[in-house]
Coordinates of C-alpha atoms in Angstrom, one line a residue:
M877 CA 115.9 -6.3 33.8
K878 CA 114.7 -5.5 37.2
G879 CA 111.2 -4.7 35.6
T880 CA 111.0 -7.7 33.7
L881 CA 111.5 -10.0 36.5
R882 CA 109.1 -8.1 38.4
Y883 CA 106.6 -8.5 35.5
L884 CA 107.5 -12.2 35.4
A885 CA 106.9 -12.6 39.3
G886 CA 103.6 -10.7 39.0
I887 CA 105.0 -8.6 42.0
A888 CA 102.5 -5.9 42.9
G889 CA 103.4 -2.2 43.2
P890 CA 102.7 0.2 46.1
N891 CA 99.1 0.4 45.6
G892 CA 98.5 -3.3 45.9
F893 CA 98.1 -3.9 42.0
G894 CA 100.7 -5.1 39.1
S895 CA 101.1 -6.6 36.0
R896 CA 98.9 -9.5 36.4
S897 CA 95.9 -7.3 37.7
T898 CA 93.2 -7.0 35.0
A899 CA 91.0 -4.0 34.4
E900 CA 88.1 -5.2 36.5
Q901 CA 90.1 -6.0 39.5
V902 CA 91.7 -2.5 39.7
T903 CA 88.4 -0.8 39.0
Q904 CA 86.1 -2.7 41.7
H905 CA 86.7 -0.5 44.7
C906 CA 87.1 2.8 42.8
F907 CA 85.2 5.7 44.4
L908 CA 84.5 8.2 41.7
P909 CA 81.0 8.7 40.9
Y910 CA 80.9 6.5 37.8
S911 CA 77.2 7.0 36.9
H912 CA 77.9 11.1 36.1
L913 CA 80.9 10.4 34.2
T914 CA 81.1 10.6 30.2
A915 CA 84.5 9.3 28.6
I916 CA 85.5 9.3 24.9
I917 CA 87.6 6.6 24.0
T918 CA 89.4 6.2 20.6
G919 CA 89.9 2.8 19.1
G920 CA 87.6 0.9 21.1
T921 CA 86.4 -1.8 18.5
S922 CA 89.3 -4.3 19.3
G923 CA 92.1 -5.3 22.0
I924 CA 92.7 -3.0 24.8
G925 CA 90.2 -0.2 23.7
A926 CA 87.4 -2.5 23.3
E927 CA 88.3 -4.1 26.8
T928 CA 88.4 -0.6 28.5
T929 CA 85.1 0.4 27.0
R930 CA 83.4 -2.7 28.4
V931 CA 85.1 -2.2 31.8
L932 CA 84.3 1.3 32.2
A933 CA 80.5 0.7 30.7
K934 CA 80.1 -1.6 33.1
R935 CA 81.1 0.5 36.3
G936 CA 78.6 2.7 34.7
V937 CA 80.4 5.6 32.7
R938 CA 78.6 6.7 29.7
V939 CA 81.3 5.6 27.0
V940 CA 81.3 7.6 23.4
M941 CA 83.4 5.4 21.1
A942 CA 85.3 7.3 18.7
V943 CA 85.8 4.8 16.1
R944 CA 86.8 4.2 12.2
D945 CA 84.6 1.2 11.5
M946 CA 81.0 1.8 12.5
K947 CA 80.0 -1.6 12.1
K948 CA 82.8 -3.4 14.2
A949 CA 81.6 -0.9 16.6
E950 CA 78.0 -1.8 16.7
I951 CA 79.1 -5.5 17.3
V952 CA 81.2 -4.4 20.2
K953 CA 78.3 -2.3 21.6
E954 CA 76.0 -5.3 21.5
R955 CA 78.3 -7.6 23.1
I956 CA 78.8 -5.0 26.1
V957 CA 75.0 -4.2 26.4
R958 CA 74.3 -8.0 26.4
E959 CA 76.5 -8.3 29.5
S960 CA 75.5 -4.9 31.0
P961 CA 72.0 -4.1 29.7
E962 CA 72.7 -0.5 31.4
A963 CA 75.5 0.1 29.4
D964 CA 75.3 3.9 27.8
I965 CA 77.4 3.6 24.8
V966 CA 77.4 6.3 21.9
L967 CA 79.0 5.8 18.7
L968 CA 80.8 8.4 16.5
E969 CA 82.9 8.0 13.6
I970 CA 86.4 9.6 13.3
D971 CA 89.6 8.7 11.2
L972 CA 92.3 9.7 13.5
S973 CA 95.0 9.7 10.9
S974 CA 92.9 12.9 9.5
L975 CA 93.2 16.4 10.9
S976 CA 90.1 17.2 9.3
S977 CA 88.1 14.3 10.3
V978 CA 89.2 14.8 14.1
A979 CA 88.0 18.2 13.7
R980 CA 84.7 17.3 12.4
F981 CA 84.4 14.5 15.2
C982 CA 85.0 17.1 18.0
S983 CA 82.7 19.5 16.4
Q984 CA 79.9 16.7 16.3
F985 CA 80.7 15.8 19.8
L986 CA 80.5 19.4 21.1
S987 CA 77.1 19.8 19.3
Q988 CA 75.5 16.9 21.4
D989 CA 75.9 19.1 24.6
L990 CA 77.4 16.1 26.7
P991 CA 79.6 16.6 30.0
L992 CA 83.0 15.4 29.2
N993 CA 85.0 13.9 32.2
I994 CA 87.5 11.5 30.6
I995 CA 89.4 11.2 27.5
I996 CA 91.4 7.8 26.6
N997 CA 93.5 8.5 23.7
N998 CA 93.9 4.7 22.9
A999 CA 94.0 4.1 19.2
G1000 CA 97.3 3.6 17.3
I1001 CA 98.9 1.8 14.3
F1002 CA 102.1 0.5 13.7
S1003 CA 103.2 1.0 9.8
P1004 CA 106.4 -0.9 8.7
N1005 CA 106.4 1.0 5.5
L1006 CA 106.3 4.9 4.7
E1007 CA 103.0 6.0 4.0
F1008 CA 101.2 9.4 4.4
S1009 CA 98.0 10.7 5.6
E1010 CA 95.7 13.0 3.5
E1011 CA 97.5 16.0 4.7
K1012 CA 100.7 14.4 3.6
I1013 CA 102.0 13.8 7.1
E1014 CA 103.7 10.6 8.0
L1015 CA 101.0 8.1 8.9
T1016 CA 102.3 6.6 11.9
F1017 CA 103.1 10.2 13.6
A1018 CA 99.7 11.6 11.9
T1019 CA 97.7 9.1 13.6
N1020 CA 99.5 8.2 16.9
F1021 CA 100.1 11.7 18.2
L1022 CA 98.8 14.7 16.0
G1023 CA 95.0 13.3 15.5
R1024 CA 94.7 10.8 18.2
H1025 CA 96.5 12.9 20.8
Y1026 CA 97.1 16.4 20.5
L1027 CA 94.4 17.7 18.1
L1028 CA 91.3 15.7 19.8
T1029 CA 92.3 16.5 23.2
E1030 CA 93.3 20.3 22.6
M1031 CA 89.8 20.7 20.7
L1032 CA 88.2 19.3 23.6
I1033 CA 90.1 20.5 26.6
E1034 CA 88.1 23.5 27.1
K1035 CA 85.1 21.1 27.5
M1036 CA 86.6 19.0 30.0
I1037 CA 87.6 22.1 32.2
D1038 CA 83.9 23.4 32.0
T1039 CA 82.3 20.2 32.9
A1040 CA 85.0 19.8 36.0
K1041 CA 84.2 23.2 37.2
K1042 CA 80.4 22.6 37.1
S1043 CA 80.4 19.2 38.4
G1044 CA 83.5 19.2 40.9
I1045 CA 84.5 16.0 39.5
E1046 CA 88.2 15.8 38.3
G1047 CA 88.5 15.6 34.7
R1048 CA 91.2 13.0 33.1
V1049 CA 93.4 12.7 30.2
I1050 CA 94.9 9.4 29.5
N1051 CA 97.3 9.2 26.6
L1052 CA 98.4 5.7 25.8
T1053 CA 102.1 5.4 25.1
S1054 CA 104.7 2.6 25.0
V1055 CA 107.9 1.6 27.0
I1056 CA 109.6 1.7 23.4
H1057 CA 109.7 5.5 23.7
S1058 CA 112.7 5.2 25.8
W1059 CA 114.5 3.7 22.4
V1060 CA 114.4 7.6 21.1
K1061 CA 117.9 9.4 21.0
P1062 CA 117.8 13.1 21.3
D1063 CA 119.4 13.8 17.8
C1064 CA 116.4 11.4 16.3
F1065 CA 113.7 13.5 17.3
S1066 CA 113.1 16.4 14.8
F1067 CA 109.8 17.7 14.0
P1068 CA 110.6 18.0 10.2
E1069 CA 111.8 14.6 10.1
L1070 CA 108.9 13.5 12.1
L1071 CA 106.4 14.9 9.6
H1072 CA 108.5 14.0 6.4
P1073 CA 111.1 11.5 7.2
T1074 CA 113.8 11.1 4.7
K1075 CA 115.0 7.6 5.8
Y1076 CA 112.0 5.5 7.3
N1077 CA 112.2 3.1 9.8
G1078 CA 108.6 1.7 11.2
T1079 CA 109.7 0.9 14.8
K1080 CA 111.5 4.1 15.0
A1081 CA 108.4 6.3 13.8
Y1082 CA 106.5 4.0 16.2
A1083 CA 108.8 4.8 19.0
Q1084 CA 109.0 8.5 18.2
S1085 CA 105.2 8.8 18.2
K1086 CA 105.1 7.0 21.5
L1087 CA 107.6 9.7 22.9
A1088 CA 105.6 12.4 21.8
T1089 CA 102.2 11.2 23.8
I1090 CA 104.2 11.5 27.1
L1091 CA 105.8 14.9 26.1
H1092 CA 102.1 16.1 25.3
A1093 CA 101.0 14.9 28.5
K1094 CA 103.9 16.7 30.6
A1095 CA 103.4 20.0 28.5
L1096 CA 99.8 19.9 28.7
S1097 CA 99.9 19.2 32.6
R1098 CA 101.7 22.3 33.1
R1099 CA 99.3 24.6 31.3
L1100 CA 96.5 22.9 33.5
K1101 CA 98.3 23.6 36.5
D1102 CA 98.9 27.3 35.5
R1103 CA 95.2 27.6 35.1
N1104 CA 94.0 25.8 38.3
A1105 CA 91.9 23.7 36.1
N1106 CA 90.7 20.6 37.9
V1107 CA 91.9 18.6 35.3
T1108 CA 94.8 16.2 35.1
I1109 CA 96.6 14.2 32.2
N1110 CA 98.8 11.4 32.6
A1111 CA 100.4 8.8 29.9
V1112 CA 100.1 5.1 30.4
H1113 CA 102.1 2.2 29.0
P1114 CA 99.6 -1.0 28.8
G1115 CA 102.2 -3.4 29.0
I1116 CA 103.2 -5.7 26.0
V1117 CA 99.7 -7.0 24.8
K1118 CA 99.0 -9.4 22.0
T1119 CA 97.1 -7.0 19.5
G1120 CA 97.5 -6.4 16.0
I1121 CA 100.3 -4.1 16.6
I1122 CA 102.4 -6.7 18.2
R1123 CA 101.5 -9.1 15.3
A1124 CA 102.7 -6.5 12.9
H1125 CA 106.1 -6.2 14.6
K1126 CA 106.6 -9.9 14.3
G1127 CA 108.1 -9.8 11.1
L1128 CA 110.9 -7.1 12.1
L1129 CA 112.0 -9.4 15.2
T1130 CA 113.8 -12.4 14.9
D1131 CA 112.1 -15.8 15.9
S1132 CA 114.1 -16.1 19.2
L1133 CA 113.3 -12.2 20.2
F1134 CA 109.6 -13.0 19.3
L1135 CA 109.4 -16.2 21.4
I1136 CA 111.0 -14.0 24.5
A1137 CA 108.4 -11.4 23.8
S1138 CA 105.5 -13.7 24.1
K1139 CA 106.4 -15.0 27.1
L1140 CA 105.9 -11.5 28.5
L1141 CA 102.5 -10.8 26.6
K1142 CA 99.8 -9.6 29.1
S1143 CA 96.0 -10.6 28.5
V1144 CA 93.7 -7.9 26.8
S1145 CA 92.2 -7.4 30.5
Q1146 CA 95.6 -7.0 32.2
G1147 CA 96.7 -4.8 29.2
A1148 CA 93.5 -2.3 30.0
A1149 CA 94.2 -2.5 33.8
T1150 CA 96.5 0.6 33.9
T1151 CA 94.4 2.7 31.6
C1152 CA 91.1 2.0 33.7
Y1153 CA 93.0 2.3 37.0
V1154 CA 94.3 6.1 36.1
A1155 CA 90.8 6.8 34.7
L1156 CA 88.9 5.8 37.4
S1157 CA 90.8 5.5 40.6
N1158 CA 90.7 7.9 43.5
E1159 CA 94.3 6.9 44.4
T1160 CA 95.0 9.1 40.9
K1161 CA 93.3 12.0 42.0
R1162 CA 95.6 15.4 41.4
I1163 CA 98.3 13.5 39.8
S1164 CA 99.3 14.9 36.9
G1165 CA 102.0 14.5 33.9
K1166 CA 103.1 11.5 35.0
Y1167 CA 104.0 8.1 33.6
F1168 CA 102.6 4.8 34.7
A1169 CA 102.9 1.2 33.9
D1170 CA 101.3 -1.9 35.6
S1171 CA 98.9 0.3 37.4
N1172 CA 101.4 2.1 39.4
E1173 CA 103.5 5.4 38.9
T1174 CA 107.0 4.7 37.5
N1175 CA 109.9 6.5 35.7
C1176 CA 110.1 7.6 31.6
S1177 CA 113.0 8.2 29.8
D1178 CA 115.1 11.4 30.4
L1179 CA 114.2 12.6 27.3
A1180 CA 110.6 12.2 28.1
N1181 CA 111.1 14.4 30.9
D1182 CA 112.8 17.2 28.7
V1183 CA 110.3 20.0 29.4
S1184 CA 111.7 22.5 26.9
L1185 CA 111.0 19.7 24.0
A1186 CA 107.9 19.2 25.2
L1187 CA 106.9 22.7 24.8
K1188 CA 108.6 22.9 21.7
L1189 CA 106.8 19.8 20.4
C1190 CA 103.5 21.4 21.1
T1191 CA 104.5 25.0 19.7
N1192 CA 105.3 23.0 16.2
S1193 CA 102.1 21.1 16.4
H1194 CA 99.9 23.9 17.2
T1195 CA 101.6 25.9 14.0
L1196 CA 101.0 23.0 11.9
I1197 CA 97.4 22.6 12.8
H1198 CA 96.6 26.3 12.1
D1199 CA 98.5 26.1 9.0
Y1200 CA 96.7 22.9 7.6
L1201 CA 92.9 23.6 9.1
H1202 CA 93.2 27.2 9.6
L1203 CA 91.8 26.4 13.2
S1204 CA 92.1 28.2 16.1
L1205 CA 92.9 26.0 19.2
P1206 CA 92.1 27.3 22.7
N1207 CA 94.6 29.7 24.5
L1208 CA 95.6 27.0 26.7
S1209 CA 97.7 25.6 23.8
L1210 CA 99.4 29.2 23.3
L1211 CA 103.1 29.3 24.8

């Protein structure tokens, strides 16, 4: 309730930004050397992802759009270039629900020998009905966590570490999550059930996938610190933004609840603000394994802070990836 009142009032946090701040505003006075940065953004063809791509490109960051629909990506790229003629945008195809597609994308990116400073794991889905990926894994978990966050990041983390070492510029991974992660109870987070649920609920599956993204940030942050790597990883809640996912949820909410929720909706630019802030701000330097909302560090649920659960999730994910793809991930992932 307290957070809701702060949101409605547009009260700024300790850094001067708040729920009403836009992506352009929070990056206006950042001090990172934009022109030397390369960022991968998943799901940049619409909503928060497209706005994040636009703002980073406007600030001089080379952006690699990891997208499923190349035609939509071309349209977004053309629109951004019209606004910022110097924008450097690369398009690469990926299906985040497919582990093999994610692996192909990572191999293709690495073959281009580009530096890698930032990964923004943005894309996500909400599936009201039980569906499965091509690897026969529940689609929401496969897309929102296994492909989008875990496999993509783990396959590219060594490249980030190497780039940071050579450039002296801190690498940053941003996992988009949601406040809905706090709805998950300890007895409802079982790895076998995440893969093949016996009783499916779309909202529950979505919440579980968002909890997993924070747990991954916590676990990987510890390993990066142990290696003294100049790379950070944080989880970001963009707020309630009127995107396709929110529209998909509408059918599961009463009209009155949706009306209340609609009053809290952010604009797309406000929704992209926290991601852009954590990605580019000098104020977030050396901050890792944290949870941000409204462009400020804040608290996540107790379950999201469970280190043993985080390590167990990553161990199980590592084993699953190896079993499905016979792919050896970097030693960073091994516990």
